[in-house]
Coordinates of C-alpha atoms and ligand atoms in Angstrom, one line a residue:
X996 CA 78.1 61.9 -85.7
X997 CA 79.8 63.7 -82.9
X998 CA 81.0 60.7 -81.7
X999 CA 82.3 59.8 -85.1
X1000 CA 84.8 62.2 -85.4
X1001 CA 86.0 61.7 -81.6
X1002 CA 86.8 58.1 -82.7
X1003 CA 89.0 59.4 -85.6
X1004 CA 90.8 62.0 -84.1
X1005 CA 91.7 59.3 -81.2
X1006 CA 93.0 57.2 -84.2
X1007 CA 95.3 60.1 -85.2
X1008 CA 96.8 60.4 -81.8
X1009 CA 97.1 57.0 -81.4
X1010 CA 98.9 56.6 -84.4
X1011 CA 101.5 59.0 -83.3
X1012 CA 102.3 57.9 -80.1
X1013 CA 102.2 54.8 -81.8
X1014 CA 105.3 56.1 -83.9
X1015 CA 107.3 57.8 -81.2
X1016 CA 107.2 54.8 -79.0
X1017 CA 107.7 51.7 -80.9
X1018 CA 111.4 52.3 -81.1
X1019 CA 110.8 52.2 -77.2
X1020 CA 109.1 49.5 -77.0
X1021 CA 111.7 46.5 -77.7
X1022 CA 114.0 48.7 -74.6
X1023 CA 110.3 48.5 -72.6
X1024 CA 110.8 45.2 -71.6
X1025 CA 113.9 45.1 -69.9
X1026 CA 113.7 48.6 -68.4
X1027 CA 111.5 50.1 -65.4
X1028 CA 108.4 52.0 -68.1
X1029 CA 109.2 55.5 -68.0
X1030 CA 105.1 56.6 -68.7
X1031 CA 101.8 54.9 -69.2
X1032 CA 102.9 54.4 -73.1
X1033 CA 105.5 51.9 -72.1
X1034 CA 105.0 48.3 -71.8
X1035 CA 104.7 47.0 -68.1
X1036 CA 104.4 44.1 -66.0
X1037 CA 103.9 43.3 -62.3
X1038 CA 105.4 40.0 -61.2
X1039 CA 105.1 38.3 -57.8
X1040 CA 102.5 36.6 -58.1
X1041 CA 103.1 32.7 -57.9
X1042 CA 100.2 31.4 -59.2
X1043 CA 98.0 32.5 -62.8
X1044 CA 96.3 35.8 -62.6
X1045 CA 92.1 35.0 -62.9
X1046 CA 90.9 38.1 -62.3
X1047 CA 92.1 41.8 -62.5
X1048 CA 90.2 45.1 -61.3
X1049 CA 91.3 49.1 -61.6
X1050 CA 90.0 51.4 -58.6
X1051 CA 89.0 54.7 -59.7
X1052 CA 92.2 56.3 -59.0
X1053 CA 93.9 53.3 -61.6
X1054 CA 95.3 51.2 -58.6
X1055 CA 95.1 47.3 -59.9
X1056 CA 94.0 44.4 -57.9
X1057 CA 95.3 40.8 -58.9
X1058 CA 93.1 37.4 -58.3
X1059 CA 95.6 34.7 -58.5
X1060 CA 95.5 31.2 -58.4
X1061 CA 98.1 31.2 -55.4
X1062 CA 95.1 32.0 -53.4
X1063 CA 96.2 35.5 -53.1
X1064 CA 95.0 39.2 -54.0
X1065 CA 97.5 41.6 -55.3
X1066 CA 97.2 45.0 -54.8
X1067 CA 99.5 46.9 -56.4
X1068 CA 101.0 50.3 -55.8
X1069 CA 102.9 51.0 -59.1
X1070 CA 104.9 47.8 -59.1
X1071 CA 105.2 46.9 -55.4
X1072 CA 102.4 44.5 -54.3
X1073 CA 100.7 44.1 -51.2
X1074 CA 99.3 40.8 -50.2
X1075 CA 96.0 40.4 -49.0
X1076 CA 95.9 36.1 -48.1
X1077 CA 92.8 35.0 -46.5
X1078 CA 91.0 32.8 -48.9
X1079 CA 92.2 29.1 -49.3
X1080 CA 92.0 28.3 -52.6
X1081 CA 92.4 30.0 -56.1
X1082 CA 91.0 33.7 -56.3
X1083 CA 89.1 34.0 -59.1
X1084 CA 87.6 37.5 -59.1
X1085 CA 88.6 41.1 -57.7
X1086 CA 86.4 44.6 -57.7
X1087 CA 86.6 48.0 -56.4
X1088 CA 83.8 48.5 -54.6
X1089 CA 85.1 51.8 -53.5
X1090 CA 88.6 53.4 -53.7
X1091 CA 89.8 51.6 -50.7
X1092 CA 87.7 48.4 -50.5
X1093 CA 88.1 45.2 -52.1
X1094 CA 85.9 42.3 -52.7
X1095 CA 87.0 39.2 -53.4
X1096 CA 85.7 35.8 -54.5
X1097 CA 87.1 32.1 -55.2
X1098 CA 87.5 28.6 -55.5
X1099 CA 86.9 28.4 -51.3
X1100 CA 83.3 29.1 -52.2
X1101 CA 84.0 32.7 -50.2
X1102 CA 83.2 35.8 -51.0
X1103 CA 85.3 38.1 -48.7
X1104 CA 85.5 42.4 -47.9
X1105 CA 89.2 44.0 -47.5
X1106 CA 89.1 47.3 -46.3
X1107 CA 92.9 48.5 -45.4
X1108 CA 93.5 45.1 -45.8
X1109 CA 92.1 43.6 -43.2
X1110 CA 89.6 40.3 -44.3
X1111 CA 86.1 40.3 -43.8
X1112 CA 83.7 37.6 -44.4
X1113 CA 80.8 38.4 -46.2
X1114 CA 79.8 34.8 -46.5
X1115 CA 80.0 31.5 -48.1
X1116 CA 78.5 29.8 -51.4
X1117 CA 78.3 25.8 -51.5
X1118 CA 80.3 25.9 -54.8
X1119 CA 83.3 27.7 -56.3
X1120 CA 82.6 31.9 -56.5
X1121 CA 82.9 32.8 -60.6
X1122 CA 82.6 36.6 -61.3
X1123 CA 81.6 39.7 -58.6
X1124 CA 79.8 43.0 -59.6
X1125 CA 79.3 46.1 -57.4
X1126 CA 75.2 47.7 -57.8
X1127 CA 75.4 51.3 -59.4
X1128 CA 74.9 52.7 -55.8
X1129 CA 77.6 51.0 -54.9
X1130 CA 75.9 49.3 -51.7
X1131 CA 75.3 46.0 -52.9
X1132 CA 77.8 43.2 -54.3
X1133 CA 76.5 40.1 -56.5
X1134 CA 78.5 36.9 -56.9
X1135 CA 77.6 34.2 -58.9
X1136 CA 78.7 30.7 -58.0
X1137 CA 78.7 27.0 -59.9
X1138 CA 76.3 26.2 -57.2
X1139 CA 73.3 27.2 -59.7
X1140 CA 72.8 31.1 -57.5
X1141 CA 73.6 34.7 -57.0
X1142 CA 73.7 35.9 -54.1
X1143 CA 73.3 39.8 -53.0
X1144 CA 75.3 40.7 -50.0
X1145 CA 74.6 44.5 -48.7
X1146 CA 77.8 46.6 -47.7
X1147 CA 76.4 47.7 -44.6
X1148 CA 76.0 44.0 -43.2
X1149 CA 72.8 42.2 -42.7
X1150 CA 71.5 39.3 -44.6
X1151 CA 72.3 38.1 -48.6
X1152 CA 69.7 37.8 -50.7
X1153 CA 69.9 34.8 -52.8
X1154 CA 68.9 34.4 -56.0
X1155 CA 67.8 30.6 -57.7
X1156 CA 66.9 28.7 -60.2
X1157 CA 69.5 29.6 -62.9
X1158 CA 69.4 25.7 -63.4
X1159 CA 73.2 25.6 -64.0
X1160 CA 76.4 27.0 -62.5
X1161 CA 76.6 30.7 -63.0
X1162 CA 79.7 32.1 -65.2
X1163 CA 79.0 35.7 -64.5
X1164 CA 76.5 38.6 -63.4
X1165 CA 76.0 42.2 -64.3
X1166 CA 73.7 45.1 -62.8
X1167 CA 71.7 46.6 -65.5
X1168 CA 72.3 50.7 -64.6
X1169 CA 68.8 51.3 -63.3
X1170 CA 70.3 48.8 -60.4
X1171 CA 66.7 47.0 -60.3
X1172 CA 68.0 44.8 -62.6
X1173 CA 70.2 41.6 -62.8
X1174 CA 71.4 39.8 -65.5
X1175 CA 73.3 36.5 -65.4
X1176 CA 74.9 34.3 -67.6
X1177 CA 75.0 30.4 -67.0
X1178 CA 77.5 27.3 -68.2
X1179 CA 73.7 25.9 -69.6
X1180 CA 74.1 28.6 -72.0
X1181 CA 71.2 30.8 -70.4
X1182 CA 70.9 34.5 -70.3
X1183 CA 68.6 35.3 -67.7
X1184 CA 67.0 38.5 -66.3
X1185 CA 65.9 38.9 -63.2
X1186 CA 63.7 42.0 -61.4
X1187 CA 65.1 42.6 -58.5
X1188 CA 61.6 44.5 -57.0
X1189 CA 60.0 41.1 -57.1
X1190 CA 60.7 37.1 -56.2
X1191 CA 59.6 36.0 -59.5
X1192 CA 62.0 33.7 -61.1
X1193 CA 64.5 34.9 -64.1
X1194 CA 63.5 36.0 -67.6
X1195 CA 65.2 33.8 -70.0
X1196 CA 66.9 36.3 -72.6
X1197 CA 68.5 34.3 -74.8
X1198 CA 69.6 30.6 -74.8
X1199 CA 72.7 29.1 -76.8
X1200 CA 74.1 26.1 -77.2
X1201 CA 77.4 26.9 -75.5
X1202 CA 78.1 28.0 -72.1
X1203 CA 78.0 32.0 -71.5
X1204 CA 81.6 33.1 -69.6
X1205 CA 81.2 36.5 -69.9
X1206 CA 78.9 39.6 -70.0
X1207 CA 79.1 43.4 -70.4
X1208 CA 76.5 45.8 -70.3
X1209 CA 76.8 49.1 -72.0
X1210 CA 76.8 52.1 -68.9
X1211 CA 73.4 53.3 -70.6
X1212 CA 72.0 49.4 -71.1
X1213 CA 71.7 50.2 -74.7
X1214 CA 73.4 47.0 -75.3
X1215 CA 74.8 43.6 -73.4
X1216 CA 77.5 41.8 -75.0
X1217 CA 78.3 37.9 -74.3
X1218 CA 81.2 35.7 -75.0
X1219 CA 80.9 32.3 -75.2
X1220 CA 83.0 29.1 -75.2
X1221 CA 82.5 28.8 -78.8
X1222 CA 84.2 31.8 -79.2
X1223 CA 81.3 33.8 -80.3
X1224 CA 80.4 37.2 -78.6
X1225 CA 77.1 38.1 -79.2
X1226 CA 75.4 41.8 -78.7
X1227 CA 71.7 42.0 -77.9
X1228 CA 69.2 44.5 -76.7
X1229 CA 68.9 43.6 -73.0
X1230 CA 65.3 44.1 -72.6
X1231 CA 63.9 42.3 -75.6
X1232 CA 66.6 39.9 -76.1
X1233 CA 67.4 40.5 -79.7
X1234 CA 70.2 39.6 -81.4
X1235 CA 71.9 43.0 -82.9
X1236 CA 75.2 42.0 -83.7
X1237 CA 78.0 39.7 -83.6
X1238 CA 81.4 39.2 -83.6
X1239 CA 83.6 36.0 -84.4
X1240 CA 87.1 35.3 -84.8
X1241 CA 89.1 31.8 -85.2
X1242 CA 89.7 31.4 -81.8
X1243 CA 88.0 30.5 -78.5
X1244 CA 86.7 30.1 -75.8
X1245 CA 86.2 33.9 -74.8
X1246 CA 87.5 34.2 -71.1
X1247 CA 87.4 37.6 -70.2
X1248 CA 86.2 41.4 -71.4
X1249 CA 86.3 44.7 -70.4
X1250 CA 84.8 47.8 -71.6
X1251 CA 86.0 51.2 -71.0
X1252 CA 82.9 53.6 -71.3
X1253 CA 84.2 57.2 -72.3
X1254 CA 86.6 55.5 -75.2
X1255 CA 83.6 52.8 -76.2
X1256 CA 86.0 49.9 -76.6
X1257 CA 85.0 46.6 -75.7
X1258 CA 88.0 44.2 -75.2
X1259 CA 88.0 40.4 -75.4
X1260 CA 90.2 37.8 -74.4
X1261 CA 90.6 34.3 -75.6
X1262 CA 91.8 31.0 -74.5
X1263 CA 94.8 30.9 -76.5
X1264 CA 96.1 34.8 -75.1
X1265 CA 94.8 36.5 -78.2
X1266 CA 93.1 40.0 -77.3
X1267 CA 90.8 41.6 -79.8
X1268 CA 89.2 45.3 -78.9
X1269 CA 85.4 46.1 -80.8
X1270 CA 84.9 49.7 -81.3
X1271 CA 81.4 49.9 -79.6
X1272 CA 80.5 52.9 -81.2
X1273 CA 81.0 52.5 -84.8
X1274 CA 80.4 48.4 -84.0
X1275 CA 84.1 47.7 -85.8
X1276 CA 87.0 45.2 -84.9
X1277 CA 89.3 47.7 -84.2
X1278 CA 92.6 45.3 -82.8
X1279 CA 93.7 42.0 -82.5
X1280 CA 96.9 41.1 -81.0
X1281 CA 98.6 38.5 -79.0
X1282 CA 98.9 40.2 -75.5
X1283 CA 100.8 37.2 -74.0
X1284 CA 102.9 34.0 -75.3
X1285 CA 100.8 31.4 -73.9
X1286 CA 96.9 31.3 -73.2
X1287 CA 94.4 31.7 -71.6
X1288 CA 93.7 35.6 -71.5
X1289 CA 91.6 35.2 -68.1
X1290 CA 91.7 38.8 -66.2
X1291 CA 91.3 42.0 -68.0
X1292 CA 91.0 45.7 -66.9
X1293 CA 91.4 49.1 -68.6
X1294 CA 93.3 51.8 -66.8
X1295 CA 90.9 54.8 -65.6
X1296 CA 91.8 56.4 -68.8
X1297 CA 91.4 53.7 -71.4
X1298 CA 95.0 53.9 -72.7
X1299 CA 96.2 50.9 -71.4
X1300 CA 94.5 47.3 -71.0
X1301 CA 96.2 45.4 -67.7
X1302 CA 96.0 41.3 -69.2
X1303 CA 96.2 38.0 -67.0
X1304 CA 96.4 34.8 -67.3
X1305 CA 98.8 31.4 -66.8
X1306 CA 102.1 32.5 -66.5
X1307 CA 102.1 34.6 -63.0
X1308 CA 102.7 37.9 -64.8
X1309 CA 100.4 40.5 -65.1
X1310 CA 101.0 42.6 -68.6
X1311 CA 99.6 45.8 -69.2
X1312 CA 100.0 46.6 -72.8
X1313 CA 99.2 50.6 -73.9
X1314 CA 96.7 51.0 -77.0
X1315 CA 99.5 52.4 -79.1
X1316 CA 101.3 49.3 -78.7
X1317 CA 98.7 46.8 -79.4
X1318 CA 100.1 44.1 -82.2
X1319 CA 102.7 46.5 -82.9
X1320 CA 105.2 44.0 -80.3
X1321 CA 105.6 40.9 -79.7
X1322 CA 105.0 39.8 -75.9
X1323 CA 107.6 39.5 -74.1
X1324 CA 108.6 35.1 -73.3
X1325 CA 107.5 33.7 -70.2
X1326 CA 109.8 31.7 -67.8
X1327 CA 106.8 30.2 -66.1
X1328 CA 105.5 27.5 -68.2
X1329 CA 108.0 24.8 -67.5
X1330 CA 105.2 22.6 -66.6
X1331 CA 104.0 22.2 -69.8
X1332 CA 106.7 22.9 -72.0
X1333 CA 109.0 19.4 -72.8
X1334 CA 106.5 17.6 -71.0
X1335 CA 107.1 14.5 -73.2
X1336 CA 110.7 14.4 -73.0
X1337 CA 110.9 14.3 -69.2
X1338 CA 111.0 11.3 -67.3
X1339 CA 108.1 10.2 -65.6
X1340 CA 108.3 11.1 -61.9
X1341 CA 109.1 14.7 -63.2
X1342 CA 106.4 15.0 -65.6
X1343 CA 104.0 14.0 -62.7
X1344 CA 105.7 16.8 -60.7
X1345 CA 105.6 19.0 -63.4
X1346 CA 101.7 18.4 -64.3
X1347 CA 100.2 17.9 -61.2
X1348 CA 102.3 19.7 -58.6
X1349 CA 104.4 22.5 -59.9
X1350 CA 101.7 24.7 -60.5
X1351 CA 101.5 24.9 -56.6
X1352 CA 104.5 23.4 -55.1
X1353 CA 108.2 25.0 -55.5
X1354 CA 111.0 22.9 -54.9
X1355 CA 113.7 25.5 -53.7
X1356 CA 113.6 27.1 -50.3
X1357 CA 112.7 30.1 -49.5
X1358 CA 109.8 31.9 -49.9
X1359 CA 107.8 30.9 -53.3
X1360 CA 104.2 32.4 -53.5
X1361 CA 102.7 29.4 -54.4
X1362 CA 99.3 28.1 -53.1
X1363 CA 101.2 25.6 -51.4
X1364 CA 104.3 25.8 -49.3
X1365 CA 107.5 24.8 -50.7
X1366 CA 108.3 21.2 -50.6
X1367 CA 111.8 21.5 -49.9
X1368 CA 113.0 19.3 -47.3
X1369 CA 109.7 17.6 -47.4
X1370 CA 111.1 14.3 -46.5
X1371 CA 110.8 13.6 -42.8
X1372 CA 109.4 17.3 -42.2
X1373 CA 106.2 16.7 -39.8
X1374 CA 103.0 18.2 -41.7
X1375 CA 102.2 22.2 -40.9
X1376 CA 105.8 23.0 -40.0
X1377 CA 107.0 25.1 -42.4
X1378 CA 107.5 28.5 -41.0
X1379 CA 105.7 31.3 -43.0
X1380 CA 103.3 29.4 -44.7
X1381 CA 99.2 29.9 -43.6
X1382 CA 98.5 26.4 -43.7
X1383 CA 95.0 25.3 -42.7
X1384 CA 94.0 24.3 -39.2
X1385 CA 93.8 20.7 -40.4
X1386 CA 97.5 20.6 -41.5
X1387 CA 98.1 22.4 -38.5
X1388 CA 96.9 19.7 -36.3
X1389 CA 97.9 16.6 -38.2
X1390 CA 99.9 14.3 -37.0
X1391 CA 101.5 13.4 -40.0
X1392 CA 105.7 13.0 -40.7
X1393 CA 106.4 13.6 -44.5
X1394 CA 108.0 10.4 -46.1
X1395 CA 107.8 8.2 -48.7
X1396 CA 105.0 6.1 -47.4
X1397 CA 102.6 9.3 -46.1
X1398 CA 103.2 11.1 -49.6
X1399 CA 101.9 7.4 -51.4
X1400 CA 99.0 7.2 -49.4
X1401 CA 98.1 10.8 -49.3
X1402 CA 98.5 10.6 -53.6
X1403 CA 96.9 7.2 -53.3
X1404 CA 93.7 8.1 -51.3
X1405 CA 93.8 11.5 -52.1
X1406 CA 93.6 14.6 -50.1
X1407 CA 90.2 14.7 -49.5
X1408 CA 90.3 11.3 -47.6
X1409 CA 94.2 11.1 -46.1
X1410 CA 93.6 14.7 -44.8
X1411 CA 89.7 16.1 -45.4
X1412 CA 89.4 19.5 -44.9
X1413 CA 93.2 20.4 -45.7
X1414 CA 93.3 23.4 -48.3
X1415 CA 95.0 20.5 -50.5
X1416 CA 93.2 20.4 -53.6
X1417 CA 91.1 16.8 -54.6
X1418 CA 93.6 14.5 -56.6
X1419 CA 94.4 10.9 -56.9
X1420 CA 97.4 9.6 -58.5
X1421 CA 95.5 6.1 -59.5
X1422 CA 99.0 4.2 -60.6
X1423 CA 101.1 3.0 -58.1
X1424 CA 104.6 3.6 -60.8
X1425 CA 103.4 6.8 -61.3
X1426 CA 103.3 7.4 -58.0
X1427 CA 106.6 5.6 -57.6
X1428 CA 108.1 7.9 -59.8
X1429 CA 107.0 11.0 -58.6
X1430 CA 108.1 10.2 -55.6
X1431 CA 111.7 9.5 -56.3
X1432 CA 111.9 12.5 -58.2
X1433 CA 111.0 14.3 -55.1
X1434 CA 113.5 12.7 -52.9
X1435 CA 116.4 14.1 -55.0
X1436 CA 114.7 17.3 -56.0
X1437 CA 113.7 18.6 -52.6
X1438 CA 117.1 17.9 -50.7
Ligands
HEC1714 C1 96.1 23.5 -56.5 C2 97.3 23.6 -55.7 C3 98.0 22.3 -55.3 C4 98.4 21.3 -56.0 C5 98.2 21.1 -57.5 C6 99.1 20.4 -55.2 N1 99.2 20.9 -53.9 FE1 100.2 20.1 -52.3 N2 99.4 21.5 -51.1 C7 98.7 22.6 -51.5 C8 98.3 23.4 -50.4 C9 97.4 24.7 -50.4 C10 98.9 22.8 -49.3 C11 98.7 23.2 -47.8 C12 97.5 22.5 -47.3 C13 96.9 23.0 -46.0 O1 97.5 23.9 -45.4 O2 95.9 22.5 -45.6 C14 99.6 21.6 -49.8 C15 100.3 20.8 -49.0 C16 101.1 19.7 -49.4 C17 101.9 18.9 -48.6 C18 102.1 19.0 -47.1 C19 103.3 20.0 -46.9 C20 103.5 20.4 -45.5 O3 104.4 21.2 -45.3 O4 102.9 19.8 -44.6 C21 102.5 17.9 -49.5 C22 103.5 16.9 -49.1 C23 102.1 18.2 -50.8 N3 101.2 19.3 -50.7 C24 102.4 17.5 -51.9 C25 101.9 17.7 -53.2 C26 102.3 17.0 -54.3 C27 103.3 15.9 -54.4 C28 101.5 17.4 -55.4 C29 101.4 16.9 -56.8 C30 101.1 15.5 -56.9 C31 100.6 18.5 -54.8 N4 100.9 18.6 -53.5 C32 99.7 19.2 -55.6 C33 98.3 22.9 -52.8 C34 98.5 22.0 -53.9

């Protein structure tokens, strides 16, 4: 009951704020936000934003595709470049510490920005969680296991037989406790005081992306490609409630514990927010122009919600505002907007490169370096960019011919161990093409 009449009164505020800042929220999105009830974004990232965390004193950290962490102090970002491909996952392990996971099967430890190493996976790294003494990290992988690295160093646990790749894991509060979600659709429990293989909660048809567990472990909510978000009782396994709405796959959530809202973000940018304690749909809004909704985070006091996903930017959109405004349009999508219209050589560019590649010089933020100039530049030369050691030590000149064969063979075979990701451009024309589009665009 008590809790009951917190929610309302909440609503009441919300409402008015609601009021006193929509007229400033059309002026929010040009201007620098004057308080948390303004609209906001960071930009500099030059890659899509896959995973988002909030430290205890509401600084952000950024995992971006352009194999970078973010961390952000107000609006000015530091850089924290270590792992070679995509970042797909951030937490706050403590106030000052970072953990990070991604596509370069790493997990890795930044404390005042320095890298550490906690170790490697043999597939990509999916989702991170911190135990609730704060001493241990889990990180799932799509190589089929968890693995528990302690903060004080020594030897990961690993845990197996999930019998798929694992989408994400979660501590149950009692820290004995592990629950993880598979792309087999598998809910499984494991008890951390024994070597007994997992507990199958609950199996679905559909892949599991995401899980939350209530601070108590009264509850664990799911999302699933489908687009369904199921809550259970995490011991027993059954099926409580759930929640549907005409649009999937679910790609992120985030609770925020003293408010009770549970927020949910879908493939296509949409965010809807559950009210956990009265078990309502409370919101539904479209938090950015074009999906996916991959990365979300509240702020320490659950007024805002920071959102990312493809187009570079991270939003962070107060409650008040939530489907009250429209978000803002995003310059970033170039590569998929027109597509059709283009001619060839650019649409390959635009498709398969862009994402990565900038064309201008300078200094971009891409994964990759800027391919400005690229004709008849020797491989690994571009000052300011962290290539790998393999690029580093090719002996390769940049022209028409090296850029066929490395499209023709692939990366993986003209240069193995590059940071280049695996991709074949099967058609000699299209390769053609893409080539002379590069020759007058990179001059
Ligand atoms: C997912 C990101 C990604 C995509 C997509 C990508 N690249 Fe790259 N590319 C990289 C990275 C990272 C490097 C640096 C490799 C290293 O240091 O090992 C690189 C390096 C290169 C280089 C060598 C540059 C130099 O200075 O030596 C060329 C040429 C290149 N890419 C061309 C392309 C083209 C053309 C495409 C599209 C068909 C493409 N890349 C797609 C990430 C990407």
């Amino acid at each position: 009951m008590a809790r009951h009449v917190t929610t309302l009164s909440r609503t009441a505020t919300s409402l008015r704020v609601a009021a006193a800042t929509a007229a400033l929220a059309l002026l929010a999105f040009a201007s620098v936000p004057a308080t948390a009830q303004d609209f906001t974004t960071l930009k500099g990232h030059g890659g899509p934003v896959m995973g988002l965390a909030v430290s205890p004193a509401g600084r952000v950290a950024s995992a971006s595709f352009d194999n970078s962490v973010g961390l952000w102090q107000g609006r000015e970002p530091t850089w924290l470049e270590a792992h070679d491909a995509a970042v797909v996952d951030v937490i706050f392990p403590s106030d000052g510490v970072i953990a990070s996971g991604g596509d370069d099967f790493a997990v890795r430890l930044w404390q005042d920005g320095a890298p550490r190493l906690l170790g490697r996976h043999k597939g990509k790294v999916t989702d991170l969680a911190l135990s609730p003494d704060g001493q241990t990290i889990a990180s799932a992988s799509w190589d089929g296991t968890v693995a528990l690295w302690p903060l004080s160093g020594g030897q990961a646990r690993w845990l197996t037989e999930l019998g798929g790749g694992v989408n994400d894991v979660a501590f149950a509060p009692d820290g004995r406790h592990l629950y993880a979600a598979t792309s087999a659709g598998d809910l499984l429990l494991f008890d951390l005081t024994r070597d007994d293989p997992p507990r199958a909660l609950s199996q679905n048809g559909f892949g599991i992306n995401e899980i939350v567990l209530a601070p108590d472990g009264s509850w664990l909510a799911y999302g699933m490609v489908n687009g369904t978000t199921w809550v259970i009782d995490p011991l027993t396994g059954d099926k409580l409630r759930d929640f549907a709405v005409e649009r999937k796959p679910v790609l992120a959530m985030a609770h925020h514990a003293a408010t009770g809202q549970l927020a949910i973000g879908y493939g296509d940018g949409y965010i809807i927010t559950i009210d956990t304690n009265a078990w309502r749909l409370s919101k539904g809004f479209q938090a950015m122009r074009d999906g996916p909704a991959w990365a979300l985070a509240w702020t320490p006091d659950g007024e805002m919600i920071w959102a990312g996903g493809i187009d570079n930017v991270i939003y962070g959109w107060p409650v008040a505002l939530f489907g009250k405004v429209e978000p803002p349009d995003s310059a970033s999508r170039s590569f998929l907007r027109d597509a059709a219209s283009m001619p060839n050589g650019e649409r390959q560019f635009m498709r398969k490169c862009s994402i990565c590649h900038a064309l201008e010089p300078g200094e971009s933020r891409k994964a990759g370096p800027t391919l400005y100039g690229i004709f008849g530049r020797e491989a690994g030369t571009l000052p300011g960019y962290r290539y790998s050691e393999t690029l580093l030590a090719a002996n390769i000149v940049w022209t028409e011919d090296t850029i066929d064969a490395l499209f023709d063979q692939g990366p993986d075979h003209f240069i193995p161990r590059s940071k280049m990701p695996m991709q074949r451009i099967t058609r000699a024309e299209d390769r053609d093409d893409l080539i002379a589009f590069l020759k007058r665009a990179t001059e």
